[in-house]
Amino acid sequence: MPKRLFSVGLLTLGFTLALGSAQAQSGILKLPLINDPIMNPVIAPDLGSVLINKVIFPGLVRPNEDLLPEPDLAKSWTITNGGLVYTFNLRSDVKWHDGKPFTAADVVFTFKAATDPKSGSRLVSDFSSIKDIVAVNPTTVRFTLSRPFAPFLTLLGHNAGILPKHLLDGKPLNDATAFNRSTPIGTGPFKVTRVVPGASITLEANKDYYGNKPKLAGMVFKVVPDINAQVAQLRSGELDWVNVEPNSLTSLQNDPNITLKQANAVQHFLVFFNQKNPLFAPAKVRESMQYAVNRKAIIDGVLKGYADYPTGTLPTALKKYYDKTIKPIQYDPARAKALLAQAGWKPDAKGQLVNAKGEPFKFTLIVDRGNPSREQAALAVQQDLKKIGMDVTLQPLEFATLVRDYLIPGKYDANLIWWTTPPDPDQYAYYATGQDNNNAFFSNPRADELLKRGRETANVALRQQIYNSFQRLEMTDPPVLVLYYPKELQALRKNLGGVPDLGIRDALRHSEDFQLR
């Protein structure tokens, strides 16, 4: 479980009381986003969107502090027919933000859209096992699966917020621009009242919320792409809660108004190598990258040790599924060169890596601008690859541009980014051939088989064997270059209470309990 990192300094009593009083009067929690969000959980592809959607659009379940599903829009559920039928009893006291009643028809509409590839959904792979969904009556909905699907409940509590049928039925979700960008209607504890593109989204407490009454008067999500600016605004009181990078810890540790926390995050930071590019199609080339990049130096130098050394895409946070017996690949540039030679790449007289035609191993690595850890890690990757003869150009981009114009359309060579996955080892949507989030275009029939079996197997011991096999496969045919498994470092104003010990994404599912004292 996450735990307190620091108990910071002595309180400057007068200053803190004055600040606390001002914030209690307003009761407005201020959080940063790194980009303008798409306020629609079915089609949203990026971090900024995911964070605010957690507040606006509840799901049938949500994760508790043990990351296990607990009731949310659903009061209870039963699982029958050998794990093929899930029947949810819904709350009858839920209203949409426009006053219309929430019913089982909204759930049916949402999952029909989520499983329709033509809808623009980013959740098709997550819920491809749904064979049928019906509204038994206004407060009962029944899913029938085509096969057992072990992570089903976990995924329902991850990004699967429920959408209003009465506003979106018959409309392509990507075309619902007004809804997605300025007038979203959810059932969550806070509702949007004002959007200023490029600047902020203001929410007020939903007085008709079905759960505990929100303790805050409202929330403001401010668009602040630069992490250093976020930290400065946290210290000045313009923001209340920021996820920080290790290089910010020194300044924050001595701030009497800040509490620092560490949360276990199911994350892996990585470099996508676009495997539609012939440079990266051979497995030996991608295997060589694991030896070529000094990942321990990145963890020790850039992240100050706040990360675990990687062995594939399954992070150490997935404790019972992570195979500790696998020996991680260590920095070995000579071994990297040998593997590249086997793939047809050898250094020329100038030390540049070239193929049999004399063509250089040349590509561009993109990274989002404004986060020093990622920018420094990208620079380290570039420099390490240059040492073995690769010609790598580093291109920092604004995050929204990187995702919209490069990552999603697949118009990139290599991209340093990260995945936050559900608290389950299922990575079918990320690394199986042709799936929604397989942005590296990785394809390996054995990996497809293992990932498919893993999500269809309920037995924990058998699942462990399957995912351990996948982890071993990744050592020689890595879908991506995993750089590290980070620790999520949170910095909060000391007068902010009621925040569960979870990563920020999951904690926001409990925003009705947040309070400014």
Coordinates of C-alpha atoms in Angstrom, one line a residue:
M1 CA 0.0 0.0 0.0
P2 CA 1.1 3.6 -0.5
K3 CA 2.6 5.2 2.5
R4 CA 3.7 8.5 3.8
L5 CA 7.2 9.5 2.6
F6 CA 7.9 12.5 4.7
S7 CA 6.5 14.4 7.6
V8 CA 7.7 17.8 6.4
G9 CA 9.2 20.3 8.8
L10 CA 7.4 22.4 11.4
L11 CA 4.2 24.2 10.6
T12 CA 4.3 27.9 10.2
L13 CA 1.1 28.2 12.2
G14 CA -0.2 31.7 11.4
F15 CA 0.4 31.5 7.7
T16 CA -1.2 28.1 7.4
L17 CA -4.3 29.0 9.4
A18 CA -4.8 32.1 7.2
L19 CA -4.4 30.0 4.1
G20 CA -6.7 27.3 5.4
S21 CA -9.4 29.7 6.3
A22 CA -9.3 31.3 2.8
Q23 CA -9.6 28.0 1.1
A24 CA -12.3 26.7 3.4
Q25 CA -14.4 29.7 2.5
S26 CA -14.0 29.0 -1.2
G27 CA -13.8 25.2 -0.9
I28 CA -12.4 25.0 -4.4
L29 CA -9.8 22.3 -5.0
K30 CA -7.3 23.2 -7.8
L31 CA -5.5 20.5 -9.8
P32 CA -3.3 20.7 -12.9
L33 CA -3.8 19.1 -16.3
I34 CA -1.1 19.0 -18.9
N35 CA -3.6 19.4 -21.8
D36 CA -7.1 20.3 -22.7
P37 CA -9.3 17.3 -22.0
I38 CA -11.8 15.3 -24.0
M39 CA -14.6 14.9 -21.5
N40 CA -15.9 11.6 -22.7
P41 CA -14.4 8.4 -21.1
V42 CA -15.1 6.1 -24.0
I43 CA -13.0 8.0 -26.6
A44 CA -10.5 9.9 -24.4
P45 CA -6.9 8.9 -25.2
D46 CA -4.8 10.9 -22.8
L47 CA -3.9 11.6 -19.2
G48 CA -5.6 15.0 -18.8
S49 CA -8.9 13.6 -20.1
V50 CA -8.7 10.5 -17.9
L51 CA -8.2 12.5 -14.7
I52 CA -11.2 14.8 -15.1
N53 CA -13.4 12.0 -16.5
K54 CA -12.9 10.1 -13.2
V55 CA -14.7 13.0 -11.4
I56 CA -17.5 13.6 -14.0
F57 CA -18.4 10.0 -15.1
P58 CA -18.6 7.3 -12.5
G59 CA -18.6 3.6 -13.5
L60 CA -20.6 0.7 -12.3
V61 CA -17.8 0.0 -9.8
R62 CA -14.7 1.8 -8.6
P63 CA -11.4 0.7 -6.9
N64 CA -11.2 0.7 -3.2
E65 CA -7.9 1.3 -1.3
D66 CA -6.9 -2.3 -1.9
L67 CA -7.6 -1.7 -5.7
L68 CA -10.5 -4.1 -5.5
P69 CA -13.9 -3.3 -7.2
E70 CA -16.5 -1.8 -4.9
P71 CA -20.0 -0.7 -5.8
D72 CA -20.5 2.7 -7.4
L73 CA -23.4 3.1 -9.9
A74 CA -24.1 -0.6 -9.3
K75 CA -25.3 -1.5 -5.8
S76 CA -24.4 -5.2 -6.2
W77 CA -23.8 -7.9 -8.7
T78 CA -24.0 -11.6 -9.3
I79 CA -21.8 -13.8 -11.5
T80 CA -23.3 -17.0 -12.9
N81 CA -23.0 -19.5 -15.7
G82 CA -19.4 -20.2 -15.0
G83 CA -18.3 -16.6 -15.1
L84 CA -20.2 -15.8 -18.4
V85 CA -23.1 -13.8 -17.0
Y86 CA -22.8 -10.7 -14.9
T87 CA -26.0 -9.2 -13.5
F88 CA -25.8 -5.7 -12.0
N89 CA -28.4 -4.2 -9.7
L90 CA -28.2 -0.4 -10.2
R91 CA -28.9 2.4 -7.8
S92 CA -32.3 4.0 -8.3
D93 CA -31.4 7.4 -6.9
V94 CA -29.0 8.6 -9.6
K95 CA -29.6 11.6 -11.8
W96 CA -27.6 13.0 -14.7
H97 CA -26.3 16.5 -14.2
D98 CA -29.2 17.8 -16.4
G99 CA -31.7 16.2 -14.0
K100 CA -32.7 13.3 -16.2
P101 CA -32.8 9.9 -14.4
F102 CA -30.0 7.4 -14.9
T103 CA -31.2 3.9 -15.9
A104 CA -30.0 0.6 -17.2
A105 CA -30.5 1.9 -20.8
D106 CA -27.5 4.3 -20.3
V107 CA -25.3 1.4 -19.3
V108 CA -26.4 -0.6 -22.4
F109 CA -25.8 2.4 -24.6
T110 CA -22.4 3.0 -23.2
F111 CA -21.1 -0.5 -23.7
K112 CA -22.6 -0.8 -27.1
A113 CA -20.6 2.3 -28.0
A114 CA -17.5 1.1 -26.2
T115 CA -17.5 -2.1 -28.1
D116 CA -18.2 -0.6 -31.5
P117 CA -15.0 0.0 -33.5
K118 CA -16.8 2.6 -35.6
S119 CA -17.6 4.8 -32.6
G120 CA -14.0 6.0 -32.0
S121 CA -13.9 4.0 -28.7
R122 CA -10.6 3.4 -27.0
L123 CA -12.2 0.6 -25.0
V124 CA -13.0 -2.0 -27.7
S125 CA -10.2 -4.3 -26.7
D126 CA -11.0 -4.0 -23.0
F127 CA -14.6 -5.2 -23.6
S128 CA -14.4 -7.4 -26.7
S129 CA -15.6 -10.4 -24.6
I130 CA -19.1 -8.8 -24.3
K131 CA -21.4 -10.9 -26.4
D132 CA -24.6 -9.3 -25.3
I133 CA -25.9 -6.7 -22.9
V134 CA -29.5 -6.1 -22.0
A135 CA -31.5 -3.9 -19.7
V136 CA -33.6 -6.4 -17.8
N137 CA -35.5 -3.5 -16.2
P138 CA -34.6 0.2 -15.4
T139 CA -32.4 -0.8 -12.5
T140 CA -31.0 -4.2 -13.7
V141 CA -28.5 -4.8 -16.5
R142 CA -27.1 -8.1 -17.6
F143 CA -23.9 -8.7 -19.5
T144 CA -23.3 -12.0 -21.3
L145 CA -19.7 -12.7 -22.2
S146 CA -18.6 -14.9 -25.1
R147 CA -15.8 -16.4 -22.9
P148 CA -14.7 -16.1 -19.2
F149 CA -12.9 -12.8 -18.8
A150 CA -10.9 -12.5 -15.5
P151 CA -10.3 -8.7 -15.5
F152 CA -13.9 -7.7 -16.3
L153 CA -14.8 -6.2 -12.9
T154 CA -11.4 -4.5 -12.6
L155 CA -11.8 -2.9 -16.1
L156 CA -15.3 -1.7 -15.3
G157 CA -13.7 0.4 -12.5
H158 CA -10.8 1.7 -14.5
N159 CA -11.8 4.0 -17.4
A160 CA -15.3 2.8 -18.2
G161 CA -17.4 5.8 -17.1
I162 CA -21.1 5.7 -18.1
L163 CA -22.4 8.1 -20.8
P164 CA -26.0 9.6 -21.1
K165 CA -28.0 7.8 -23.8
H166 CA -30.5 10.7 -24.0
L167 CA -27.8 13.1 -25.2
L168 CA -25.5 10.9 -27.4
D169 CA -27.7 8.2 -28.9
G170 CA -27.3 8.1 -32.7
K171 CA -24.4 10.6 -32.7
P172 CA -20.8 9.5 -33.5
L173 CA -19.0 10.1 -30.2
N174 CA -16.1 11.9 -31.9
D175 CA -18.5 14.3 -33.5
A176 CA -20.1 15.3 -30.2
T177 CA -17.7 18.3 -29.9
A178 CA -19.8 20.4 -27.6
F179 CA -20.4 17.6 -25.2
N180 CA -16.8 16.4 -25.3
R181 CA -15.1 19.8 -25.0
S182 CA -17.5 22.1 -23.0
T183 CA -20.8 20.7 -21.9
P184 CA -20.3 17.1 -20.6
I185 CA -23.1 15.7 -18.6
G186 CA -22.3 12.9 -16.1
T187 CA -23.5 11.6 -12.8
G188 CA -20.4 12.3 -10.7
P189 CA -20.0 14.4 -7.6
F190 CA -19.0 17.5 -9.6
K191 CA -20.4 19.0 -12.8
V192 CA -18.7 21.3 -15.3
T193 CA -19.9 24.9 -15.3
R194 CA -17.2 26.7 -17.4
V195 CA -14.5 25.8 -19.8
V196 CA -11.8 28.2 -21.0
P197 CA -9.8 26.4 -23.7
G198 CA -6.1 26.2 -22.9
A199 CA -6.7 27.6 -19.4
S200 CA -9.1 25.8 -17.1
I201 CA -12.2 23.7 -16.5
T202 CA -14.4 24.8 -13.5
L203 CA -16.7 22.3 -11.8
E204 CA -19.2 22.8 -9.0
A205 CA -20.5 20.3 -6.4
N206 CA -23.4 18.2 -7.7
K207 CA -26.1 18.7 -5.0
D208 CA -28.0 15.7 -6.4
Y209 CA -25.1 13.3 -6.2
Y210 CA -26.2 9.9 -5.1
G211 CA -23.3 9.1 -2.7
N212 CA -21.8 11.1 0.2
K213 CA -22.4 14.8 -0.3
P214 CA -19.3 16.5 -1.8
K215 CA -17.4 18.3 0.9
L216 CA -15.9 20.8 -1.6
A217 CA -17.8 23.6 -3.2
G218 CA -16.1 22.8 -6.4
M219 CA -12.9 22.0 -8.3
V220 CA -10.8 23.7 -11.0
F221 CA -8.6 21.8 -13.4
K222 CA -6.0 24.2 -14.6
V223 CA -4.0 23.5 -17.8
V224 CA -0.4 23.8 -16.8
P225 CA 1.8 21.7 -19.1
D226 CA 5.1 22.5 -17.4
I227 CA 5.9 20.5 -14.3
N228 CA 8.1 23.2 -12.8
A229 CA 5.3 25.7 -13.2
Q230 CA 3.0 23.2 -11.5
V231 CA 5.4 22.9 -8.5
A232 CA 5.7 26.7 -8.3
Q233 CA 1.9 27.1 -8.3
L234 CA 1.6 24.4 -5.6
R235 CA 4.0 26.3 -3.3
S236 CA 2.2 29.6 -3.9
G237 CA -1.3 28.0 -3.2
E238 CA -2.5 28.3 -6.8
L239 CA -2.7 24.5 -7.0
D240 CA -3.5 22.1 -4.2
W241 CA -2.2 18.7 -5.5
V242 CA 0.5 17.9 -8.0
N243 CA 2.2 14.7 -9.0
V244 CA 5.9 15.7 -8.9
E245 CA 9.2 14.4 -10.3
P246 CA 12.1 13.4 -8.0
N247 CA 14.1 16.5 -8.8
S248 CA 11.4 18.6 -7.2
L249 CA 11.5 16.8 -3.9
T250 CA 14.4 18.8 -2.4
S251 CA 12.6 22.1 -2.6
L252 CA 9.3 20.6 -1.4
Q253 CA 10.7 18.7 1.6
N254 CA 11.4 22.0 3.3
D255 CA 8.0 23.6 2.6
P256 CA 5.9 23.5 5.8
N257 CA 2.7 23.7 3.8
I258 CA 3.3 20.6 1.7
T259 CA 2.8 16.9 2.4
L260 CA 4.6 14.4 0.3
K261 CA 3.2 10.9 -0.4
Q262 CA 4.2 7.9 -2.4
A263 CA 1.7 5.7 -4.2
N264 CA 2.2 2.4 -5.9
A265 CA 1.3 3.0 -9.5
V266 CA 0.7 0.3 -12.1
Q267 CA 2.8 2.0 -14.6
H268 CA 5.7 1.4 -17.0
F269 CA 7.6 4.2 -18.7
L270 CA 8.8 3.2 -22.1
V271 CA 10.0 4.0 -25.6
F272 CA 7.7 3.0 -28.4
F273 CA 9.6 1.9 -31.5
N274 CA 7.1 2.1 -34.4
Q275 CA 7.3 -1.4 -35.8
K276 CA 5.7 -0.3 -39.1
N277 CA 9.1 1.3 -39.6
P278 CA 11.4 -1.4 -41.1
L279 CA 14.2 -0.3 -38.7
F280 CA 12.3 -1.7 -35.7
A281 CA 10.6 -4.7 -37.2
P282 CA 13.3 -7.2 -36.3
A283 CA 13.1 -8.5 -32.8
K284 CA 16.9 -8.6 -32.5
V285 CA 17.0 -4.8 -33.1
R286 CA 14.5 -4.2 -30.3
E287 CA 16.3 -6.7 -28.1
S288 CA 19.5 -4.9 -28.6
M289 CA 18.0 -1.7 -27.3
Q290 CA 17.6 -3.3 -23.9
Y291 CA 21.4 -3.7 -23.7
A292 CA 22.2 -0.4 -25.3
V293 CA 20.4 1.9 -22.9
N294 CA 21.7 2.3 -19.4
R295 CA 18.5 2.2 -17.5
K296 CA 20.1 2.0 -14.1
A297 CA 21.8 5.3 -14.8
I298 CA 18.4 6.8 -15.7
I299 CA 16.8 5.4 -12.5
D300 CA 19.7 6.6 -10.3
G301 CA 20.4 9.9 -12.0
V302 CA 17.2 11.2 -13.3
L303 CA 14.7 9.6 -10.9
K304 CA 16.9 9.7 -7.8
G305 CA 16.1 6.0 -7.2
Y306 CA 12.3 6.4 -7.2
A307 CA 11.7 3.6 -9.6
D308 CA 12.2 -0.1 -10.0
Y309 CA 14.4 -1.7 -12.6
P310 CA 12.3 -3.2 -15.4
T311 CA 11.8 -6.7 -16.7
G312 CA 9.2 -6.3 -19.4
T313 CA 5.9 -4.5 -19.4
L314 CA 4.4 -6.1 -16.3
P315 CA 5.4 -3.7 -13.4
T316 CA 6.5 -4.8 -10.0
A317 CA 3.3 -3.3 -8.6
L318 CA 1.5 -6.4 -9.9
K319 CA 3.1 -8.3 -7.1
K320 CA 1.7 -11.8 -7.5
Y321 CA 2.1 -11.8 -11.3
Y322 CA 5.6 -10.3 -11.5
D323 CA 8.2 -13.0 -11.9
K324 CA 11.1 -12.0 -9.7
T325 CA 13.2 -15.0 -10.8
I326 CA 13.8 -13.5 -14.3
K327 CA 17.2 -12.0 -14.5
P328 CA 16.8 -8.4 -15.8
I329 CA 18.8 -7.4 -18.8
Q330 CA 21.7 -5.0 -17.8
Y331 CA 23.5 -2.4 -19.7
D332 CA 25.9 -4.1 -22.2
P333 CA 26.6 -2.0 -25.3
A334 CA 29.0 -4.7 -26.7
R335 CA 26.1 -7.2 -26.5
A336 CA 23.8 -4.6 -28.2
K337 CA 26.3 -4.3 -31.1
A338 CA 26.5 -8.0 -31.5
L339 CA 22.7 -8.4 -31.7
L340 CA 22.6 -5.5 -34.2
A341 CA 25.3 -7.2 -36.3
Q342 CA 23.1 -10.3 -36.4
A343 CA 20.2 -8.1 -37.7
G344 CA 22.5 -6.7 -40.5
W345 CA 23.7 -3.5 -38.9
K346 CA 27.4 -2.8 -38.5
P347 CA 29.5 0.3 -37.8
D348 CA 31.2 2.0 -40.8
A349 CA 34.6 3.6 -40.7
K350 CA 33.2 6.6 -38.8
G351 CA 31.5 4.4 -36.3
Q352 CA 28.0 5.0 -37.7
L353 CA 25.7 2.0 -37.8
V354 CA 24.8 1.2 -41.4
N355 CA 23.1 -1.7 -43.2
A356 CA 24.5 -3.7 -46.3
K357 CA 23.4 -0.8 -48.6
G358 CA 25.3 1.7 -46.5
E359 CA 22.1 3.3 -45.2
P360 CA 22.4 4.8 -41.7
F361 CA 20.4 3.7 -38.7
K362 CA 18.7 7.0 -38.3
F363 CA 15.4 8.0 -36.6
T364 CA 13.7 10.7 -34.5
L365 CA 12.7 10.2 -30.8
I366 CA 9.8 12.4 -29.7
V367 CA 9.0 13.3 -26.0
D368 CA 6.6 15.6 -24.4
R369 CA 8.0 19.0 -23.5
G370 CA 7.8 20.4 -19.9
N371 CA 8.5 17.3 -17.8
P372 CA 12.2 17.3 -16.8
S373 CA 12.4 13.6 -15.9
R374 CA 11.0 12.5 -19.3
E375 CA 13.1 15.1 -21.2
Q376 CA 16.3 14.0 -19.4
A377 CA 15.5 10.3 -19.8
A378 CA 15.0 10.9 -23.6
L379 CA 18.3 12.7 -23.7
A380 CA 20.0 9.7 -22.0
V381 CA 18.4 7.3 -24.4
Q382 CA 19.6 9.4 -27.4
Q383 CA 23.1 9.6 -26.0
D384 CA 23.3 5.9 -25.3
L385 CA 22.1 4.9 -28.7
K386 CA 24.5 7.3 -30.3
K387 CA 27.3 5.5 -28.5
I388 CA 26.5 2.3 -30.5
G389 CA 26.3 4.3 -33.8
M390 CA 22.7 5.2 -34.2
D391 CA 21.8 8.6 -35.5
V392 CA 19.0 9.8 -33.2
T393 CA 17.3 13.2 -33.3
L394 CA 15.5 14.3 -30.2
Q395 CA 12.2 16.3 -30.8
P396 CA 10.3 17.7 -27.8
L397 CA 6.6 18.4 -28.5
E398 CA 3.7 19.8 -26.6
F399 CA 2.0 16.7 -25.0
A400 CA -1.4 17.2 -26.7
T401 CA 0.3 17.6 -30.1
L402 CA 2.4 14.5 -29.5
V403 CA -0.6 12.4 -28.8
R404 CA -3.0 13.8 -31.4
D405 CA -0.7 14.3 -34.4
Y406 CA 2.0 11.7 -33.9
L407 CA 1.1 8.8 -31.5
I408 CA -2.5 8.1 -32.4
P409 CA -2.1 8.2 -36.2
G410 CA 1.2 6.3 -35.8
K411 CA 3.2 9.0 -37.5
Y412 CA 6.4 8.6 -35.5
D413 CA 9.7 6.7 -35.3
A414 CA 10.1 6.4 -31.6
N415 CA 8.3 8.0 -28.6
L416 CA 9.2 8.2 -24.9
I417 CA 5.9 8.0 -23.0
W418 CA 4.2 5.8 -20.4
W419 CA 1.2 3.5 -19.7
T420 CA -0.9 3.4 -16.6
T421 CA -2.6 0.0 -16.8
P422 CA -5.4 -1.4 -14.6
P423 CA -4.5 -3.3 -11.4
D424 CA -4.5 -6.6 -13.3
P425 CA -1.9 -8.2 -15.5
D426 CA -4.1 -8.2 -18.6
Q427 CA -2.3 -6.2 -21.3
Y428 CA -4.1 -7.5 -24.3
A429 CA -5.3 -4.0 -25.3
Y430 CA -1.7 -2.8 -25.3
Y431 CA 0.4 -5.5 -26.8
A432 CA -1.8 -8.0 -28.7
T433 CA -1.9 -7.6 -32.5
G434 CA -4.1 -4.9 -33.8
Q435 CA -5.6 -3.8 -30.5
D436 CA -6.7 -0.2 -29.5
N437 CA -3.7 0.8 -27.5
N438 CA -1.0 -1.1 -29.4
N439 CA 0.7 2.1 -30.5
A440 CA 4.0 0.3 -31.2
F441 CA 2.2 -2.0 -33.7
F442 CA 3.8 -5.0 -32.0
S443 CA 2.8 -8.4 -33.3
N444 CA 3.9 -11.8 -32.0
P445 CA 1.6 -14.8 -32.4
R446 CA 2.9 -16.4 -29.2
A447 CA 2.3 -13.2 -27.3
D448 CA -1.2 -12.9 -28.7
E449 CA -1.9 -16.5 -27.5
L450 CA -0.6 -15.8 -24.0
L451 CA -2.4 -12.5 -23.6
K452 CA -5.7 -14.1 -24.8
R453 CA -5.3 -17.0 -22.5
G454 CA -4.4 -14.8 -19.6
R455 CA -7.6 -12.7 -19.8
E456 CA -9.8 -15.8 -20.2
T457 CA -8.3 -17.7 -17.3
A458 CA -9.8 -17.2 -13.8
N459 CA -7.4 -19.5 -11.9
V460 CA -4.8 -17.3 -10.2
A461 CA -2.0 -19.9 -10.3
L462 CA -2.5 -20.6 -14.0
R463 CA -2.7 -16.9 -14.7
Q464 CA 0.6 -16.5 -13.0
Q465 CA 2.2 -19.1 -15.2
I466 CA 0.8 -17.5 -18.3
Y467 CA 2.0 -14.0 -17.5
N468 CA 5.4 -15.3 -16.4
S469 CA 5.7 -16.9 -19.8
F470 CA 4.7 -13.5 -21.4
Q471 CA 7.3 -11.8 -19.3
R472 CA 10.0 -14.2 -20.5
L473 CA 9.0 -13.8 -24.1
E474 CA 9.4 -10.1 -23.8
M475 CA 13.1 -10.5 -23.0
T476 CA 13.9 -11.6 -26.6
D477 CA 11.0 -10.0 -28.5
P478 CA 10.2 -6.8 -26.5
P479 CA 7.1 -4.9 -27.7
V480 CA 8.7 -1.7 -26.4
L481 CA 11.8 -0.6 -24.5
V482 CA 10.6 -0.4 -20.9
L483 CA 12.8 2.1 -19.1
Y484 CA 11.5 1.9 -15.5
Y485 CA 8.6 1.3 -13.2
P486 CA 8.1 4.7 -11.4
K487 CA 6.9 5.5 -7.9
E488 CA 4.1 8.0 -8.0
L489 CA 5.2 11.0 -5.9
Q490 CA 2.3 13.2 -4.8
A491 CA 2.7 16.7 -3.3
L492 CA -0.4 18.1 -1.5
R493 CA -1.2 21.2 0.4
K494 CA -1.4 20.3 4.0
N495 CA -5.0 21.5 4.4
L496 CA -6.2 19.0 1.8
G497 CA -7.8 16.0 3.5
G498 CA -10.0 13.0 2.7
V499 CA -7.7 11.8 -0.1
P500 CA -7.4 7.9 -0.1
D501 CA -4.0 6.3 -0.3
L502 CA -4.2 5.6 -4.0
G503 CA -2.6 6.8 -7.2
I504 CA -4.2 10.1 -8.3
R505 CA -6.3 8.5 -11.0
D506 CA -8.0 6.1 -8.6
A507 CA -8.2 8.6 -5.8
L508 CA -10.2 11.0 -8.0
R509 CA -12.9 8.3 -8.1
H510 CA -13.5 9.3 -4.4
S511 CA -13.5 13.1 -4.9
E512 CA -16.7 13.6 -2.9
D513 CA -14.7 12.9 0.3
F514 CA -11.9 15.5 -0.5
Q515 CA -12.0 18.5 1.8
L516 CA -10.0 21.7 2.4
R517 CA -9.6 22.3 6.1

